[in-house]
Short mmCIF file of C-alpha atoms in Angstrom, two decimals:
data_model
loop_
_atom_site.label_atom_id
_atom_site.label_comp_id
_atom_site.label_asym_id
_atom_site.label_seq_id
_atom_site.Cartn_x
_atom_site.Cartn_y
_atom_site.Cartn_z
CA VAL I 1 13.83 27.54 46.94
CA VAL I 2 16.23 26.60 44.12
CA LEU I 3 13.47 25.16 42.00
CA GLU I 4 11.43 28.33 42.45
CA ALA I 5 14.45 30.24 41.21
CA VAL I 6 14.77 27.83 38.28
CA ARG I 7 11.16 28.58 37.42
CA ARG I 8 12.13 32.25 37.30
CA ARG I 9 15.20 31.31 35.24
CA GLU I 10 17.65 32.96 37.63
CA PRO I 11 21.20 32.33 36.36
CA GLN I 12 22.60 30.91 39.58
CA ALA I 13 19.71 28.52 39.99
CA LEU I 14 19.99 27.44 36.37
CA ALA I 15 23.70 26.78 36.83
CA ALA I 16 23.02 24.62 39.88
CA PHE I 17 20.22 22.82 38.06
CA PHE I 18 22.54 22.14 35.15
CA GLU I 19 25.26 20.74 37.39
CA GLN I 20 22.75 18.55 39.15
CA HIS I 21 21.28 16.99 36.02
CA PHE I 22 23.84 17.20 33.23
CA ASP I 23 25.65 13.91 33.84
CA ARG I 24 22.40 12.06 34.28
CA VAL I 25 20.98 13.45 31.05
CA TYR I 26 24.13 12.89 29.04
CA GLY I 27 24.54 9.37 30.38
CA LEU I 28 20.96 8.49 29.55
CA VAL I 29 20.92 9.84 26.01
CA TYR I 30 24.34 8.39 25.31
CA ARG I 31 23.21 4.91 26.36
CA LEU I 32 20.00 5.25 24.38
CA LEU I 33 21.59 6.64 21.22
CA GLY I 34 25.00 4.96 21.36
CA ASP I 35 26.91 7.76 19.72
CA ARG I 36 28.79 10.73 21.12
CA HIS I 37 27.68 13.23 18.48
CA TRP I 38 24.03 12.29 18.68
CA ALA I 39 24.29 12.32 22.46
CA GLU I 40 25.63 15.87 22.40
CA ASP I 41 22.90 17.03 20.07
CA ALA I 42 20.23 15.34 22.14
CA THR I 43 21.62 16.74 25.39
CA GLN I 44 21.55 20.21 23.92
CA GLU I 45 17.96 19.66 22.81
CA VAL I 46 17.02 18.44 26.28
CA PHE I 47 18.42 21.51 27.97
CA LEU I 48 16.77 23.73 25.41
CA LYS I 49 13.43 22.13 26.26
CA LEU I 50 14.17 22.38 29.97
CA HIS I 51 14.93 26.07 29.64
CA ARG I 52 11.77 26.72 27.66
CA ALA I 53 9.61 24.73 30.07
CA ALA I 54 11.28 25.91 33.27
CA HIS I 55 8.23 27.92 34.31
CA THR I 56 6.15 24.73 34.33
CA LEU I 57 8.46 22.99 36.81
CA ASP I 58 6.66 21.82 39.92
CA PRO I 59 8.82 23.04 42.85
CA ASP I 60 7.22 20.55 45.22
CA ARG I 61 8.34 17.48 43.31
CA ASP I 62 11.66 15.92 42.44
CA PRO I 63 12.46 17.17 38.93
CA GLY I 64 14.44 14.01 38.12
CA ALA I 65 11.53 12.14 36.55
CA TRP I 66 10.53 15.25 34.60
CA VAL I 67 14.05 15.68 33.25
CA THR I 68 14.31 11.99 32.37
CA THR I 69 10.98 12.03 30.58
CA ILE I 70 12.07 14.98 28.47
CA ALA I 71 15.37 13.28 27.69
CA TYR I 72 13.66 10.05 26.75
CA ASN I 73 11.19 11.88 24.49
CA VAL I 74 14.03 13.66 22.72
CA CYS I 75 15.70 10.29 22.07
CA ARG I 76 12.43 8.77 20.91
CA ASP I 77 11.99 11.64 18.45
CA LEU I 78 15.51 11.06 17.21
CA TRP I 79 14.89 7.36 16.70
CA ARG I 80 12.03 8.29 14.44
CA SER I 81 14.00 10.83 12.44
CA GLY I 82 15.36 9.92 9.05
CA ALA I 83 18.72 11.55 9.76
CA TYR I 84 19.31 9.36 12.80
CA ARG I 85 18.26 6.18 11.01
CA LEU I 86 20.51 7.02 8.11
CA SER I 87 23.45 7.70 10.37
CA ARG I 88 22.93 4.42 12.21
CA GLN I 89 22.99 2.54 8.94
CA SER I 90 26.24 4.15 7.90
CA ILE I 91 28.16 3.81 11.18
CA SER I 92 31.36 1.93 10.61
CA ILE I 93 32.48 -0.64 13.11
CA ASP I 94 35.89 1.04 13.00
CA ASP I 95 34.49 4.49 13.67
CA PRO I 96 36.62 5.83 16.52
CA ASP I 97 33.72 7.98 17.71
CA HIS I 98 31.60 4.92 18.10
CA GLY I 99 33.15 4.09 21.43
CA ASP I 100 31.37 4.74 24.71
CA GLY I 101 32.90 8.15 25.30
CA ALA I 102 34.51 7.21 28.59
CA ILE I 103 37.81 8.71 29.55
CA PRO I 104 40.29 5.88 29.98
CA SER I 105 41.25 5.56 33.58
CA ASN I 106 44.17 3.18 33.64
CA ARG I 107 47.09 5.00 32.01
CA GLU I 108 49.68 2.60 33.42
CA ASP I 109 48.26 -0.44 31.64
CA PRO I 110 47.56 0.48 28.02
CA GLU I 111 46.91 -3.13 27.03
CA GLY I 112 44.39 -3.68 29.81
CA GLU I 113 42.89 -0.33 29.00
CA LEU I 114 42.47 -1.37 25.38
CA ILE I 115 40.84 -4.67 26.32
CA ALA I 116 38.50 -2.97 28.77
CA ALA I 117 37.58 -0.36 26.18
CA GLU I 118 36.89 -3.07 23.62
CA ARG I 119 34.68 -4.96 26.07
CA GLU I 120 32.76 -1.84 26.90
CA LYS I 121 32.31 -1.12 23.23
CA LEU I 122 30.88 -4.61 22.70
CA VAL I 123 28.36 -4.12 25.47
CA GLN I 124 27.35 -0.66 24.28
CA ASP I 125 27.01 -1.99 20.74
CA ALA I 126 24.84 -4.81 22.02
CA ILE I 127 22.62 -2.34 23.86
CA GLY I 128 22.40 -0.27 20.68
CA ARG I 129 21.24 -3.30 18.72
CA LEU I 130 18.28 -3.88 21.00
CA PRO I 131 14.86 -2.76 19.82
CA GLU I 132 14.21 0.73 21.14
CA SER I 133 11.57 -0.26 23.67
CA LEU I 134 13.84 -2.93 25.17
CA ARG I 135 16.83 -0.61 25.11
CA ALA I 136 14.88 2.03 27.01
CA ALA I 137 13.81 -0.48 29.64
CA VAL I 138 17.29 -1.76 30.35
CA VAL I 139 18.95 1.67 30.23
CA LEU I 140 16.40 3.35 32.49
CA ARG I 141 16.61 0.53 34.95
CA GLU I 142 20.31 -0.15 34.99
CA TYR I 143 21.75 3.32 34.49
CA GLN I 144 19.04 5.53 35.93
CA GLY I 145 18.00 3.21 38.73
CA PHE I 146 14.32 3.43 37.85
CA SER I 147 11.65 1.11 39.18
CA TYR I 148 9.29 -0.57 36.74
CA GLU I 149 6.61 1.93 37.71
CA GLU I 150 8.91 4.80 36.86
CA ILE I 151 9.95 3.18 33.57
CA ALA I 152 6.31 2.70 32.72
CA SER I 153 5.60 6.34 33.49
CA VAL I 154 8.44 7.62 31.31
CA THR I 155 7.85 5.29 28.35
CA GLY I 156 4.08 5.37 28.46
CA THR I 157 3.44 1.74 29.21
CA THR I 158 2.43 -0.40 32.19
CA PRO I 159 4.73 -1.64 34.94
CA VAL I 160 4.09 -5.22 33.88
CA ALA I 161 5.02 -4.43 30.30
CA ALA I 162 8.10 -2.55 31.50
CA ARG I 163 9.21 -5.58 33.49
CA LYS I 164 8.67 -7.87 30.51
CA ARG I 165 10.65 -5.56 28.28
CA TYR I 166 13.47 -5.48 30.78
CA SER I 167 13.54 -9.27 30.98
CA ARG I 168 13.47 -9.59 27.22
CA ALA I 169 16.25 -7.02 26.95
CA LEU I 170 18.44 -9.07 29.27
CA ALA I 171 17.69 -12.21 27.31
CA GLU I 172 18.54 -10.48 24.04
CA LEU I 173 21.74 -9.06 25.49
CA GLY I 174 22.63 -12.52 26.72
CA LYS I 175 22.42 -13.81 23.17
CA LEU I 176 24.30 -10.87 21.70
CA LEU I 177 27.09 -11.13 24.26
CA GLU I 178 27.13 -14.89 24.42
CA SER I 179 30.50 -15.36 22.75
CA THR I 180 32.23 -12.68 24.82
CA ILE I 181 30.82 -14.00 28.10
CA LYS I 182 32.10 -17.47 27.34
CA VAL J 1 16.48 3.38 45.72
CA ILE J 2 15.26 0.10 44.40
CA ASP J 3 16.24 -3.32 45.54
CA ARG J 4 17.48 -4.57 42.20
CA GLU J 5 18.64 -7.94 43.43
CA ALA J 6 15.20 -8.69 44.83
CA GLU J 7 13.39 -7.49 41.73
CA ASN J 8 15.78 -9.23 39.37
CA SER J 9 15.53 -12.56 41.08
CA GLY J 10 14.66 -15.14 38.52
CA ASP J 11 16.04 -13.19 35.58
CA GLY J 12 18.92 -15.61 35.47
CA GLU J 13 21.26 -13.26 33.65
CA PRO J 14 23.96 -12.49 36.21
CA GLU J 15 26.76 -12.41 33.65
CA VAL J 16 24.87 -10.04 31.44
CA LEU J 17 23.97 -7.81 34.36
CA GLY J 18 27.59 -7.79 35.41
CA ARG J 19 28.68 -6.66 31.98
CA ILE J 20 26.01 -3.97 31.76
CA ARG J 21 26.65 -2.59 35.20
CA GLY J 22 30.39 -2.69 34.63
CA LEU J 23 30.31 -0.04 31.94
CA THR J 24 32.12 3.17 32.75
CA PRO J 25 29.70 6.10 32.92
CA PRO J 26 29.99 8.11 29.71
CA ARG J 27 31.58 11.51 30.11
CA ALA J 28 30.91 14.40 27.83
CA GLU J 29 33.66 16.49 26.35
CA PRO J 30 34.47 19.22 28.89
CA SER J 31 34.30 21.90 26.22
CA PHE J 32 30.82 20.77 25.20
CA ARG J 33 29.68 20.70 28.79
CA GLU J 34 31.00 24.17 29.52
CA ARG J 35 29.53 25.68 26.40
CA LEU J 36 26.13 24.12 27.01
CA LYS J 37 26.13 25.25 30.63
CA ARG J 38 26.98 28.78 29.59
CA ASP J 39 24.22 28.78 26.99
CA PHE J 40 21.71 27.23 29.38
CA VAL J 41 22.38 29.77 32.09
CA SER J 42 22.33 32.70 29.70
CA GLY J 43 19.24 31.47 27.90
CA SER J 44 20.96 31.25 24.51
CA VAL J 45 20.84 27.46 24.45
CA GLY J 46 18.47 27.59 21.50
CA ASP J 47 20.99 29.40 19.33
CA ARG J 48 22.66 26.21 18.27
CA PRO J 49 25.88 26.52 16.38
CA ARG J 50 25.58 22.89 15.33
CA GLY J 51 23.11 21.63 12.83
CA VAL J 52 20.97 19.51 15.06
CA ALA J 53 18.76 17.22 13.05
CA ILE J 54 16.39 16.40 15.84
CA SER J 55 13.20 15.25 14.31
CA PRO J 56 11.93 18.31 12.50
CA HIS J 57 8.65 16.53 11.95
CA ARG J 58 8.21 16.38 15.70
CA ARG J 59 9.25 19.91 16.39
CA ARG J 60 6.99 21.26 13.70
CA PRO J 61 4.16 18.75 13.66
CA ILE J 62 1.79 21.10 11.84
CA LEU J 63 4.27 21.58 9.03
CA GLY J 64 4.83 17.83 8.91
CA TRP J 65 1.15 17.10 8.69
CA ALA J 66 0.61 19.88 6.20
CA SER J 67 3.33 18.63 3.90
CA GLY J 68 2.01 15.09 4.21
CA LEU J 69 -1.52 16.17 3.41
CA SER J 70 -0.29 18.28 0.53
CA ALA J 71 1.57 15.33 -0.91
CA ALA J 72 -1.47 13.08 -0.49
CA ALA J 73 -3.71 15.71 -2.08
CA ALA J 74 -1.29 16.09 -4.98
CA VAL J 75 -1.23 12.34 -5.53
CA ALA J 76 -5.03 12.14 -5.30
CA PHE J 77 -5.35 15.05 -7.72
CA LEU J 78 -2.91 13.42 -10.14
CA VAL J 79 -4.69 10.06 -9.97
CA ALA J 80 -8.08 11.73 -10.43
CA ALA J 81 -6.73 13.69 -13.39
CA LEU J 82 -5.23 10.59 -14.98
CA ASN J 83 -8.46 8.69 -14.38
CA GLN J 84 -10.41 11.21 -16.42
CA PRO J 85 -11.59 9.76 -19.72
CA PRO J 86 -11.32 11.82 -22.91
CA ARG J 87 -14.09 14.39 -22.95
CA TRP J 88 -16.96 14.34 -25.41
CA THR J 89 -16.15 15.72 -28.84
CA ALA J 90 -18.70 16.63 -31.47
CA LEU J 91 -17.76 15.52 -34.97
CA PRO J 92 -18.68 17.58 -38.03
CA SER J 93 -22.19 16.93 -39.25
CA GLY J 94 -23.43 17.46 -42.78
CA GLY J 95 -26.86 18.53 -41.64
CA SER J 96 -28.31 21.91 -40.98
CA GLY J 97 -30.13 23.02 -37.92
CA ASN J 98 -29.33 23.36 -34.24
CA VAL J 99 -28.41 21.40 -31.20
CA VAL J 100 -30.09 22.54 -28.03
CA VAL J 101 -27.68 22.03 -25.13
CA ASN J 102 -29.20 22.73 -21.73
CA GLY J 103 -31.68 25.06 -23.40
CA LEU J 104 -29.05 26.91 -25.43
CA SER J 105 -29.41 26.57 -29.18
CA ILE J 106 -26.14 26.07 -31.07
CA PRO J 107 -25.82 25.65 -34.85
CA VAL J 108 -24.94 22.02 -35.61
CA ARG J 109 -22.10 23.08 -37.93
CA GLU J 110 -20.26 24.86 -35.09
CA THR J 111 -18.62 21.73 -33.79
CA ALA J 112 -15.99 23.59 -31.74
CA GLU J 113 -18.65 25.49 -29.84
CA LEU J 114 -20.66 22.30 -29.46
CA THR J 115 -17.66 20.48 -28.05
CA ARG J 116 -17.09 23.33 -25.62
CA ARG J 117 -20.69 23.27 -24.44
CA ILE J 118 -21.43 19.59 -24.04
CA ARG J 119 -20.60 18.03 -20.73
CA PRO J 120 -21.56 14.80 -18.97
CA GLY J 121 -25.06 15.41 -17.70
CA SER J 122 -25.91 17.93 -20.42
CA ARG J 123 -29.43 17.65 -21.81
CA ILE J 124 -29.20 17.61 -25.59
CA ARG J 125 -31.91 17.83 -28.22
CA LEU J 126 -30.95 17.50 -31.88
CA GLU J 127 -32.99 19.76 -34.17
CA SER J 128 -31.11 19.03 -37.34
CA THR J 129 -31.58 17.33 -40.68
CA LYS J 130 -28.81 14.76 -40.15
CA GLU J 131 -27.25 12.71 -37.39
CA LEU J 132 -24.73 14.08 -34.94
CA ASP J 133 -21.77 11.98 -33.78
CA LEU J 134 -20.28 12.45 -30.30
CA VAL J 135 -17.05 10.68 -29.39
CA SER J 136 -15.05 10.08 -26.23
CA SER J 137 -11.87 8.93 -27.90
CA GLY J 138 -11.11 5.26 -27.44
CA VAL J 139 -13.99 4.74 -25.02
CA LEU J 140 -17.42 5.42 -26.43
CA ALA J 141 -19.15 6.90 -29.47
CA MET J 142 -22.79 7.87 -29.81
CA GLN J 143 -24.88 8.94 -32.74
CA LEU J 144 -27.99 11.00 -32.21
CA SER J 145 -30.65 10.94 -34.90
CA PRO J 146 -32.68 14.07 -35.66
CA GLY J 147 -35.31 14.66 -33.03
CA THR J 148 -33.47 12.73 -30.33
CA GLU J 149 -33.44 14.17 -26.83
CA MET J 150 -31.11 12.73 -24.22
CA VAL J 151 -28.97 13.33 -21.17
CA LEU J 152 -25.31 12.78 -21.97
CA PRO J 153 -23.49 10.22 -19.81
CA PRO J 154 -20.01 10.67 -18.40
CA PRO J 155 -17.57 8.44 -20.27
CA PRO J 156 -16.31 5.72 -17.87
CA GLY J 157 -13.08 6.48 -16.00
CA ARG J 158 -9.84 4.71 -16.79
CA TRP J 159 -9.49 2.84 -13.49
CA PHE J 160 -12.42 3.74 -11.28
CA GLY J 161 -15.80 5.35 -11.69
CA ARG J 162 -16.40 2.92 -14.55
CA GLY J 163 -20.16 2.96 -14.42
CA ALA J 164 -22.10 5.51 -16.48
CA ARG J 165 -25.76 6.28 -17.05
CA ALA J 166 -27.49 7.97 -19.95
CA ASN J 167 -31.12 8.80 -20.48
CA VAL J 168 -32.92 8.89 -23.81
CA ALA J 169 -36.19 10.78 -23.48
CA GLY J 170 -37.12 10.12 -27.09
CA GLY J 171 -35.64 9.44 -30.50
CA LEU J 172 -32.90 7.15 -31.75
CA LEU J 173 -29.48 6.73 -30.21
CA ARG J 174 -26.79 4.48 -31.64
CA VAL J 175 -23.87 3.45 -29.47
CA THR J 176 -20.59 1.70 -30.11
CA THR J 177 -17.91 1.05 -27.53
CA GLY J 178 -14.17 1.44 -27.97
CA ARG J 179 -11.22 -0.63 -26.82
CA ARG J 180 -10.83 1.31 -23.56
CA PHE J 181 -14.45 0.71 -22.63
CA HIS J 182 -13.55 -2.86 -21.74
CA GLY J 183 -14.76 -3.70 -18.26
CA ALA J 184 -16.93 -0.59 -17.93
CA ARG J 185 -20.73 -0.46 -17.70
CA LEU J 186 -23.21 1.83 -19.36
CA ALA J 187 -26.89 1.93 -18.50
CA ILE J 188 -29.25 3.64 -20.92
CA THR J 189 -32.71 4.38 -19.68
CA THR J 190 -35.74 5.31 -21.77
CA PRO J 191 -39.27 6.10 -20.55
CA ASP J 192 -40.10 2.39 -20.76
CA ALA J 193 -36.90 0.37 -20.49
CA THR J 194 -33.40 0.02 -19.14
CA VAL J 195 -30.55 -1.15 -21.34
CA ARG J 196 -27.35 -2.45 -19.81
CA VAL J 197 -24.38 -2.26 -22.12
CA THR J 198 -20.99 -3.88 -21.68
CA SER J 199 -19.12 -3.96 -25.00
CA THR J 200 -21.33 -3.76 -27.99
CA THR J 201 -22.76 -1.84 -30.90
CA LEU J 202 -26.46 -1.20 -30.62
CA ALA J 203 -29.33 1.15 -31.28
CA VAL J 204 -31.87 2.34 -28.76
CA ILE J 205 -35.12 3.60 -30.24
CA ALA J 206 -37.40 5.34 -27.78
CA GLN J 207 -40.89 6.01 -29.08
CA PRO J 208 -44.21 6.73 -27.40
CA ALA J 209 -45.33 3.16 -28.06
CA GLY J 210 -42.30 1.68 -26.36
CA THR J 211 -38.58 1.03 -26.67
CA CYS J 212 -36.79 -1.10 -29.24
CA VAL J 213 -33.15 -2.14 -28.86
CA CYS J 214 -31.22 -3.57 -31.83
CA VAL J 215 -27.89 -5.26 -31.12
CA LEU J 216 -25.39 -5.58 -33.93
CA GLU J 217 -22.61 -7.21 -31.95
CA GLY J 218 -21.79 -8.02 -28.38
CA THR J 219 -24.55 -8.53 -25.87
CA ALA J 220 -26.95 -6.20 -24.12
CA HIS J 221 -29.52 -6.76 -21.40
CA VAL J 222 -32.88 -5.10 -21.83
CA GLY J 223 -35.93 -4.98 -19.62
CA PRO J 224 -38.65 -2.81 -18.16
CA HIS J 225 -37.57 -0.64 -15.26
CA ARG J 226 -38.95 -2.95 -12.59
CA GLY J 227 -38.93 -6.22 -14.50
CA ALA J 228 -36.57 -9.00 -15.45
CA MET J 229 -33.79 -8.26 -17.89
CA THR J 230 -33.64 -10.12 -21.20
CA ARG J 231 -30.35 -10.98 -22.82
CA VAL J 232 -30.23 -9.71 -26.38
CA ARG J 233 -27.79 -11.48 -28.68
CA PRO J 234 -26.03 -10.11 -31.77
CA GLY J 235 -28.37 -9.62 -34.70
CA SER J 236 -31.41 -9.51 -32.44
CA ARG J 237 -33.80 -6.91 -31.20
CA CYS J 238 -35.82 -6.55 -28.05
CA GLU J 239 -38.99 -4.51 -27.66
CA VAL J 240 -40.45 -3.25 -24.43
CA ALA J 241 -43.94 -1.89 -25.01
CA HIS J 242 -45.14 1.18 -23.16
CA GLY J 243 -46.53 -0.08 -19.86
CA GLY J 244 -45.67 -3.65 -20.83
CA GLN J 245 -43.75 -6.02 -18.57
CA THR J 246 -42.62 -8.80 -20.86
CA PRO J 247 -40.02 -7.88 -23.50
CA LYS J 248 -40.40 -9.40 -26.95
CA THR J 249 -37.40 -10.47 -28.98
CA GLY J 250 -36.78 -11.04 -32.68
CA ASP J 251 -34.36 -10.28 -35.47
CA MET J 252 -32.88 -6.82 -35.52
CA LEU J 253 -34.50 -4.24 -37.77
CA ASP J 254 -33.16 -4.42 -41.31
CA ALA J 255 -32.87 -0.66 -41.51
CA GLU J 256 -30.59 -0.54 -38.47
CA ARG J 257 -28.00 -3.05 -39.57
CA PRO J 258 -26.22 -0.91 -42.22
CA ARG J 259 -26.45 2.17 -40.01
CA LEU J 260 -24.85 0.39 -37.08
CA VAL J 261 -22.17 -1.18 -39.28
CA ASP J 262 -21.36 2.23 -40.67
CA LEU J 263 -21.20 3.77 -37.22
CA ARG J 264 -19.01 0.98 -35.88
CA ASP J 265 -16.57 1.12 -38.77
CA ARG J 266 -16.25 4.89 -38.79
CA MET J 267 -15.98 5.19 -35.03
CA GLN J 268 -13.57 2.30 -34.59
CA ALA J 269 -11.31 4.06 -37.04
CA VAL J 270 -11.64 7.28 -35.07
CA MET J 271 -11.41 5.78 -31.59
CA ASN J 272 -8.86 2.95 -31.69
#
């Protein structure tokens, strides 16, 4: 019933749809793009596309895969854009916005909070240094909970290739994080 | 829900997985979230206050392709324009009479009009009392004797399109090549023979009895249309008789030597 209302772009249904999918979309594009500002722009683009394509939504199917595919395609377009490439080249390692965007949770232990934030930043940076196809595989699997079949469907490849990419991504991350793990 | 542990068995990266899965979920700025929700619900999400640089070439693929094609066409046009050799120019002639260009009779003294009319592929017949010189600066110069009828070749391009073909229906044509002709090829056909020119100064005499080619310098290859080509060395001549198959060679005609030397010296001064 809600999805039918989303198709008709009824405000209450759109609000519920937004609440249901926002965190998932933002989390995905943030992990794929590695930057808060780009993540906000991409999230906005995703919801623009969702709004425009709402009438094509299939009410009999879970819209999660549809939403994820749109979000992934927006990120893929960004990867190909000159503006994004340029910005990635000019990101400073000391850029305070280049953290993971998480709200610190442990206010009573600022030192531990700092160490945890630094560790998270290292991991996010390592994910950001992966080739895009490997990054997509590991992010979709680890943060979206996708099966290889679903990853293949979103990224336009085969399940076998998706599994290989995921394995390669883990191996690459292992190398990139080697010093911090030890 | 997938059974990650089962599917990941054998990956052998437990530490890495631990680090990846231990990341705190990213949270958007509450103000951004609220604004986007408001815009999404109201339908004004497209009215972005921020300059989003999301892949304009993807959002407007037609414009992207069009601009790409335009750029490619502009480059191709520029290259083609730069490849163009200097056009044919008629030099002043001391004779009187006309030049018939594609059936249009033009006084031989009106060199500007002649230059405007002659094009590669033009059929020219010289009805004048003296020779007419045509020059493509730096590339090629030709001298038509009175009574000569020919089809004008395109001068070879600078980088590509370096082969050219001329046809002499009858009469006497003298040719000398310039510095920028180097590496190009010119084929001159007569009713009885084909002459292949690389860099040289030569005369092609097409008469009803046959064709005679006199080479002052450089080398030319001469032969009947369907026969073997004969290499003609400097100071030599080659004759292909009408209907004959075997070219005959000998010393170049005495009368042609000073004419070809004169043409070469004058045209080299003009062209190079």
